[in-house]
XYZ file of C-alpha atoms in Angstrom:
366
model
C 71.538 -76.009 95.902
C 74.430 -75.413 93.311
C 74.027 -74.064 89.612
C 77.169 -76.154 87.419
C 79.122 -76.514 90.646
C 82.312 -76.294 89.595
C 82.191 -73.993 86.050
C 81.443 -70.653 85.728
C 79.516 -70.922 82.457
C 76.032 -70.810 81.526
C 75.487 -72.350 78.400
C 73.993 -75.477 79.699
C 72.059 -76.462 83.224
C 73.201 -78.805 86.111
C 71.335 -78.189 89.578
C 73.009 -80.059 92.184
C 70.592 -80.674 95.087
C 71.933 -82.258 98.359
C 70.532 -82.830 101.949
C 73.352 -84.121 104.157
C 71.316 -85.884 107.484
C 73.793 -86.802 110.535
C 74.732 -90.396 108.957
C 74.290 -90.080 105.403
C 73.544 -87.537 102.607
C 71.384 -87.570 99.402
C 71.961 -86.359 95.966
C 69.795 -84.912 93.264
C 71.458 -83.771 89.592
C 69.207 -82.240 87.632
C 70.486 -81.442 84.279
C 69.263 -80.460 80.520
C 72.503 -81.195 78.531
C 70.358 -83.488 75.714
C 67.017 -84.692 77.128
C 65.727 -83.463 80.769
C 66.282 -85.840 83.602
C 67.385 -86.201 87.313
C 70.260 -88.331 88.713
C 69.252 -89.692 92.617
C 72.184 -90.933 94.612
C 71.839 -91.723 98.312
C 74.917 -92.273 100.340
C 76.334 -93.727 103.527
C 78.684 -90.708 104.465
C 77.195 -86.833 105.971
C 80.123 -85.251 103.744
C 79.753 -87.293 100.270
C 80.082 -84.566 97.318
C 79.491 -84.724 93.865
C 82.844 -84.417 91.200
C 81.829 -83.475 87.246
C 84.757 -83.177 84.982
C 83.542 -80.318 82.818
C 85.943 -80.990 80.244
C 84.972 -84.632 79.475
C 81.278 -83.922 80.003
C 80.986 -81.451 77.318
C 82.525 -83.841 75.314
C 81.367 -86.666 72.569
C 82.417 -89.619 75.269
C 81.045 -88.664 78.480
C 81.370 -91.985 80.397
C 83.135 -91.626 84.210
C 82.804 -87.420 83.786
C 79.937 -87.637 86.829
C 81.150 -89.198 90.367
C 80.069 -88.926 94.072
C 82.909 -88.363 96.675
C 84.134 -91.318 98.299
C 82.807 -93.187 95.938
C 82.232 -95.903 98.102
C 79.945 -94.377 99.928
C 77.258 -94.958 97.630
C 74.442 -97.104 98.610
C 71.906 -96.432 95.631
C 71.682 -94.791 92.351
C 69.034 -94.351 90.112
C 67.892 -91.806 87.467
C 64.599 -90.409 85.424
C 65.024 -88.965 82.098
C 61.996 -86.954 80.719
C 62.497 -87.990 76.723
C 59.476 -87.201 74.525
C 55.958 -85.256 74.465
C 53.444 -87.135 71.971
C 50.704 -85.063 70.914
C 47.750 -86.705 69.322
C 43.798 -85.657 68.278
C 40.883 -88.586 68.805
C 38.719 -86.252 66.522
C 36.387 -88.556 65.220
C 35.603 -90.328 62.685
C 39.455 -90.501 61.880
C 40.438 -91.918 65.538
C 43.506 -91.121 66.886
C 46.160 -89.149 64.592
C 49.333 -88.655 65.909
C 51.588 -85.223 65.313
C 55.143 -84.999 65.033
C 56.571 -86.165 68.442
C 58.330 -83.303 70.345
C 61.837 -85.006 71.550
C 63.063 -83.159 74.314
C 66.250 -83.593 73.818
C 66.308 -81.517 70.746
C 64.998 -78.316 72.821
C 66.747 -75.302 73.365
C 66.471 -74.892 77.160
C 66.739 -71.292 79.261
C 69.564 -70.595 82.199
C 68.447 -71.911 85.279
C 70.345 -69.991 87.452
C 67.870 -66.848 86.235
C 64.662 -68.721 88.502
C 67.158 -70.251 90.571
C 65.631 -69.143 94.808
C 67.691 -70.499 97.184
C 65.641 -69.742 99.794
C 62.504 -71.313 98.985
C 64.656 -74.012 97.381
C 62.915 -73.862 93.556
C 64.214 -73.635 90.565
C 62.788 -73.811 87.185
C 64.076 -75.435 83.426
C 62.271 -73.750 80.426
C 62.608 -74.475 77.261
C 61.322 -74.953 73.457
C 62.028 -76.580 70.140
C 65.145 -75.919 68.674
C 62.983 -75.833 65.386
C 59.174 -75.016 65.394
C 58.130 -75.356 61.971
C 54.206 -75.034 63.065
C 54.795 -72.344 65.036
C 53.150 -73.906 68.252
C 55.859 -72.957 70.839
C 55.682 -69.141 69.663
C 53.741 -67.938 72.569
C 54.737 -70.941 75.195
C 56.723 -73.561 76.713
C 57.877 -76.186 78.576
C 59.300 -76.424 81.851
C 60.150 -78.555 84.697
C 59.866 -77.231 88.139
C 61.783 -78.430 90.851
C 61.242 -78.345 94.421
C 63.603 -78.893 97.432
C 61.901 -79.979 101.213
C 63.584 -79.708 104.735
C 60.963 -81.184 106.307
C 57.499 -83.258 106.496
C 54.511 -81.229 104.955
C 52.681 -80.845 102.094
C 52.380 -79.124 99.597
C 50.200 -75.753 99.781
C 48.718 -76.299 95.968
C 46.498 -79.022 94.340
C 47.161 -81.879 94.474
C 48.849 -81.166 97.930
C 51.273 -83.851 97.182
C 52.623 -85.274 101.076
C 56.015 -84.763 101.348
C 59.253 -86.165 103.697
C 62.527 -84.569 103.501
C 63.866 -87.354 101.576
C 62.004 -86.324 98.612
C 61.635 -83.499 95.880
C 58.598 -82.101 94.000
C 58.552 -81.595 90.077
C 55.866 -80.198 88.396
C 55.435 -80.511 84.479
C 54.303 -77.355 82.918
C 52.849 -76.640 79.048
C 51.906 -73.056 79.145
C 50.932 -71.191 76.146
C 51.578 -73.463 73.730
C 49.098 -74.157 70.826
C 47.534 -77.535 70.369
C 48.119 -78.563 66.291
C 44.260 -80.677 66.470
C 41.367 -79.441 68.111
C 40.546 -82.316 70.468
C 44.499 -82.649 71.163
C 45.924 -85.079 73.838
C 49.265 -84.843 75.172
C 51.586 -87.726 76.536
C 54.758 -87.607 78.246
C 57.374 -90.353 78.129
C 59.231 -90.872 81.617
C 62.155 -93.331 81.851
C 63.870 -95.106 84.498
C 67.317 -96.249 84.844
C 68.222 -98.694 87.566
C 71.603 -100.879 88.198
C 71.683 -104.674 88.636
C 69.485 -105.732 91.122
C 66.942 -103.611 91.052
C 63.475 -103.752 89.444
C 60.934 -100.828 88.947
C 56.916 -101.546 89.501
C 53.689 -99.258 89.353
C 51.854 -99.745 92.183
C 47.735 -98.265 92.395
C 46.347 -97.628 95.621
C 42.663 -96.138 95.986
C 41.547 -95.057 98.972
C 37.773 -93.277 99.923
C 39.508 -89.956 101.555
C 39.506 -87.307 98.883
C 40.132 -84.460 101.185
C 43.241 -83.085 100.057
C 42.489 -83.702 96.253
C 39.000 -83.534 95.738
C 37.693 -86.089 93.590
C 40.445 -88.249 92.993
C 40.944 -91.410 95.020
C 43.827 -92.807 93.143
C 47.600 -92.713 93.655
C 50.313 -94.265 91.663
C 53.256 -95.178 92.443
C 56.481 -95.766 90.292
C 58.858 -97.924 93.262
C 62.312 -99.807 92.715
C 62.660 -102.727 94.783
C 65.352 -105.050 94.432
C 64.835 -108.417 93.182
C 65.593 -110.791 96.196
C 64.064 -107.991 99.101
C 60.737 -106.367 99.730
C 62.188 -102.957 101.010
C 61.512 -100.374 98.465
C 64.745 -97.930 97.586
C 63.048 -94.988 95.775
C 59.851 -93.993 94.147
C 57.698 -91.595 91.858
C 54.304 -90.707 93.268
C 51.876 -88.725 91.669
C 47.533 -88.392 92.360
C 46.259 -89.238 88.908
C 45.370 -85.765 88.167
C 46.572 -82.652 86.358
C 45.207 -79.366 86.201
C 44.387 -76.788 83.562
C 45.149 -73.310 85.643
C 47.886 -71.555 87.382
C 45.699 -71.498 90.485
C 44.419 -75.227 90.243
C 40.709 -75.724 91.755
C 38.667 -78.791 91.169
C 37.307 -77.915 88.327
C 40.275 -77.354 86.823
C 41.209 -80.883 86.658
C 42.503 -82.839 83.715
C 42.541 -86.527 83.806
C 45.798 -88.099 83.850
C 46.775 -92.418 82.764
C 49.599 -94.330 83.069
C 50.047 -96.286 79.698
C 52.110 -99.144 81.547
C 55.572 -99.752 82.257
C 57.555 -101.364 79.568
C 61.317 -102.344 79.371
C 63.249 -99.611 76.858
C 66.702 -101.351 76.802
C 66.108 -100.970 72.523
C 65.900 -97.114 73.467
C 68.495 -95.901 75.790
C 67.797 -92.033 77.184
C 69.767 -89.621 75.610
C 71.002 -87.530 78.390
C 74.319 -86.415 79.033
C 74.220 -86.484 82.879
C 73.160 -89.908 83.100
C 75.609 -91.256 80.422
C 78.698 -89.191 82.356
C 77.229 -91.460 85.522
C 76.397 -94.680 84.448
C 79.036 -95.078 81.838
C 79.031 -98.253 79.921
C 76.912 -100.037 82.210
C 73.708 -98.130 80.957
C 74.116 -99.939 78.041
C 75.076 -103.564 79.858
C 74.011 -104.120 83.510
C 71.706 -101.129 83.504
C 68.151 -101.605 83.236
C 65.927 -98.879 81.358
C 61.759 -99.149 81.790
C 59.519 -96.871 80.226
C 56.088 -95.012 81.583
C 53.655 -93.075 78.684
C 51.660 -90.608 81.394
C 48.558 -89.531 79.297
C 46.730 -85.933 80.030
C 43.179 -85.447 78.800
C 40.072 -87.424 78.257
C 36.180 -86.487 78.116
C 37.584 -83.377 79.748
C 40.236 -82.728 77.129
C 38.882 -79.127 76.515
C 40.463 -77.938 79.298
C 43.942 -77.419 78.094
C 42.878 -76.015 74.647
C 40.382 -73.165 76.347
C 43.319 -72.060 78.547
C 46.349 -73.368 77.438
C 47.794 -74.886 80.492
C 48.491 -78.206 81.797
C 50.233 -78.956 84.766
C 51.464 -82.325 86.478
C 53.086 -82.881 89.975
C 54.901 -85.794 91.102
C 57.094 -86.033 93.419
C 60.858 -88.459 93.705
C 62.866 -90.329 96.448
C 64.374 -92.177 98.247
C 62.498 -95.051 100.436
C 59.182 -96.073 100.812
C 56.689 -93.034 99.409
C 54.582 -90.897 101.613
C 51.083 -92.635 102.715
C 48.276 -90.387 103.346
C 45.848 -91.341 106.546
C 42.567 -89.369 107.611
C 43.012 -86.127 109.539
C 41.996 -85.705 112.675
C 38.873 -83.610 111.427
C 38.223 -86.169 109.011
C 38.376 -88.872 112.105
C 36.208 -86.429 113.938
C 33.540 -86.163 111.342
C 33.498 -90.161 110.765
C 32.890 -90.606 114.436
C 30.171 -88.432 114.892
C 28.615 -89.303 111.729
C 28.912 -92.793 112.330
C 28.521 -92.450 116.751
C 24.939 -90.599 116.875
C 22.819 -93.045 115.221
C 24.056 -96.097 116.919
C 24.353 -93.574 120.345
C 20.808 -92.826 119.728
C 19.807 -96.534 119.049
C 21.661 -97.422 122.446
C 19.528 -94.290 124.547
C 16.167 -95.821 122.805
C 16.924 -99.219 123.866
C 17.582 -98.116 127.260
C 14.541 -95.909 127.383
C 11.856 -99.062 126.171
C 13.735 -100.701 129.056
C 13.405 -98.459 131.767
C 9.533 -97.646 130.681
C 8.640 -101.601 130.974
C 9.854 -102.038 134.389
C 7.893 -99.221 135.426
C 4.479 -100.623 134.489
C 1.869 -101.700 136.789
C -1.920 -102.545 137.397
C -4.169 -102.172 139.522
C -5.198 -105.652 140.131
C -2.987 -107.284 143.240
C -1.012 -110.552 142.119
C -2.651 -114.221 143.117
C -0.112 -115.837 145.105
């Protein structure tokens, strides 16, 4: 993990993430220079590196600032950019009445190198407003939380997200920060960028096992495929669930909707990082999709009795994680399932046995 690799300054955040396997290496930038977002580059080469010309970064034409080392060695890019927060109230009987959106690329964000651990590979990107005229970010913020994996595993706190080492965590945070309705909803707008040939789709899958995330049985899945294949080149996952506590239980759960994914070419991210990488094809070849992910619902008291919302999903490369039963889940499915028809099996044996035995006292004719 490297904070503005290659600058000494602090002014602005780029987290350079990269896990170097014995064939090939992957790439995450992670960056708040406009609006928040994450650049995911997976190469062909153990010893690929990532080159940012400072100079032309910082400045108003960006384009070709951003490269991976040899650049031929790249074998897929993509990028997320984090754009907007919508805030709206259903307070009846008005219906739904929309605040002034929060565009987070107008926020003033914190250093990152202050929560950056390099041994438990997190780091952390707070920020507010750059202008707060309600006042609603005077006690709060938002922040992105990122989270690095060497390994299989999952993660130790709801929604126990399953993890590869090909993949990073993020968790979405609004702490403290007043709602401007009193039955407030809040939305955040997640974009894509992919290059020619690839496609992005949401995928649902349900499934009866709860056991990691009590009470939800849904998983979504943001994939890019490419148009003529079936093999999936990177993903967003998330359980649709967010919670309303620092220590998340099950009843701390907020609902949490995916409004559909829509093209966005009309609206291209404004983020620095991606516009350094992509150059002039985000605007061209590129292709830009859009995701609204909704928190709230019949439980939308949750966030305004303790101000706190959190949302984890996690992005990378391949096919995404697929949980199966545990073995204790197995175990319990067997038994629960094995003694009745065990029993029905002994009974049937027993009516058996206890006819054959009969017998009378009269002697057969022959």
């Amino acid at each position: 993990m490297e904070y503005n690799p290659g600058w000494n300054g602090s002014s602005v955040n780029v987290l350079h993430v990269r896990a170097a396997g014995p064939g090939d290496s992957l790439h995450y930038v992670w960056s708040s220079i406009g609006a928040p977002a994450v650049l995911l580059v997976a190469t062909q080469s153990p010893s690929s590196a990532l080159r940012v010309n400072w100079t032309q970064l910082l400045s108003a034409s960006p384009a070709g600032a951003v490269w991976i080392d040899p650049p031929d060695s790249v074998v897929y890019s993509t990028a997320v950019v984090f754009t907007k927060l919508f805030e709206f109230s259903e307070a009846k009987p008005l219906g739904e009445l929309f605040y002034p959106t929060y565009d987070l690329s107008d926020f003033s964000w914190d250093s990152l190198n202050h929560t950056l651990n390099h041994t438990a590979l997190t780091a952390e990107l707070r920020g507010v407003p750059a202008t707060d005229p309600g006042g609603s970010f005077s006690n709060g913020s938002l922040a992105f939380r990122v989270t690095a994996y060497e390994a299989g595993g999952r993660d130790g706190h709801l929604p126990s997200l399953l993890h590869t080492a090909n993949s990073s965590q993020l968790e979405f945070i609004l702490a403290g920060v007043a709602p401007r309705g009193n039955s407030s909803r809040f939305v955040l707008e997640v974009a894509t960028v992919e290059e020619a040939g690839a496609v992005r789709r949401l995928r649902s899958q349900r499934s009866i096992d709860d056991e990691y995330t009590p009470t939800i049985f849904e998983v979504l899945s943001l994939v890019a495929e490419p148009q003529n294949g079936s093999s999936t080149l990177g993903f967003l996952q998330w359980k649709a669930t967010a919670y309303g506590s620092r220590s998340p239980r099950r009843e701390d759960g907020i609902q949490c909707r995916a409004q559909g994914l829509q093209a966005a070419n009309w609206s291209l991210p404004v983020s620095r990082i991606i516009q350094a990488y992509f150059g002039d094809s985000l605007g061209s070849t590129c292709t830009v999709s859009a995701l609204n992910v909704s928190f709230g619902g019949e439980e939308g008291e949750v966030y305004r009795e303790k101000r706190y919302l959190s949302w984890s999903v996690l992005l990378g490369f391949g096919e995404p994680p697929r949980d199966t039963f545990s073995p204790l889940v197995i175990s319990i499915t067997a038994v629960a399932l094995g003694t009745p028809l065990a029993m029905l099996l002994l009974g049937s044996c027993l009516v058996l046995l206890a006819q054959r035995r009969r017998y009378s006292e009269y002697e057969p004719i022959n």
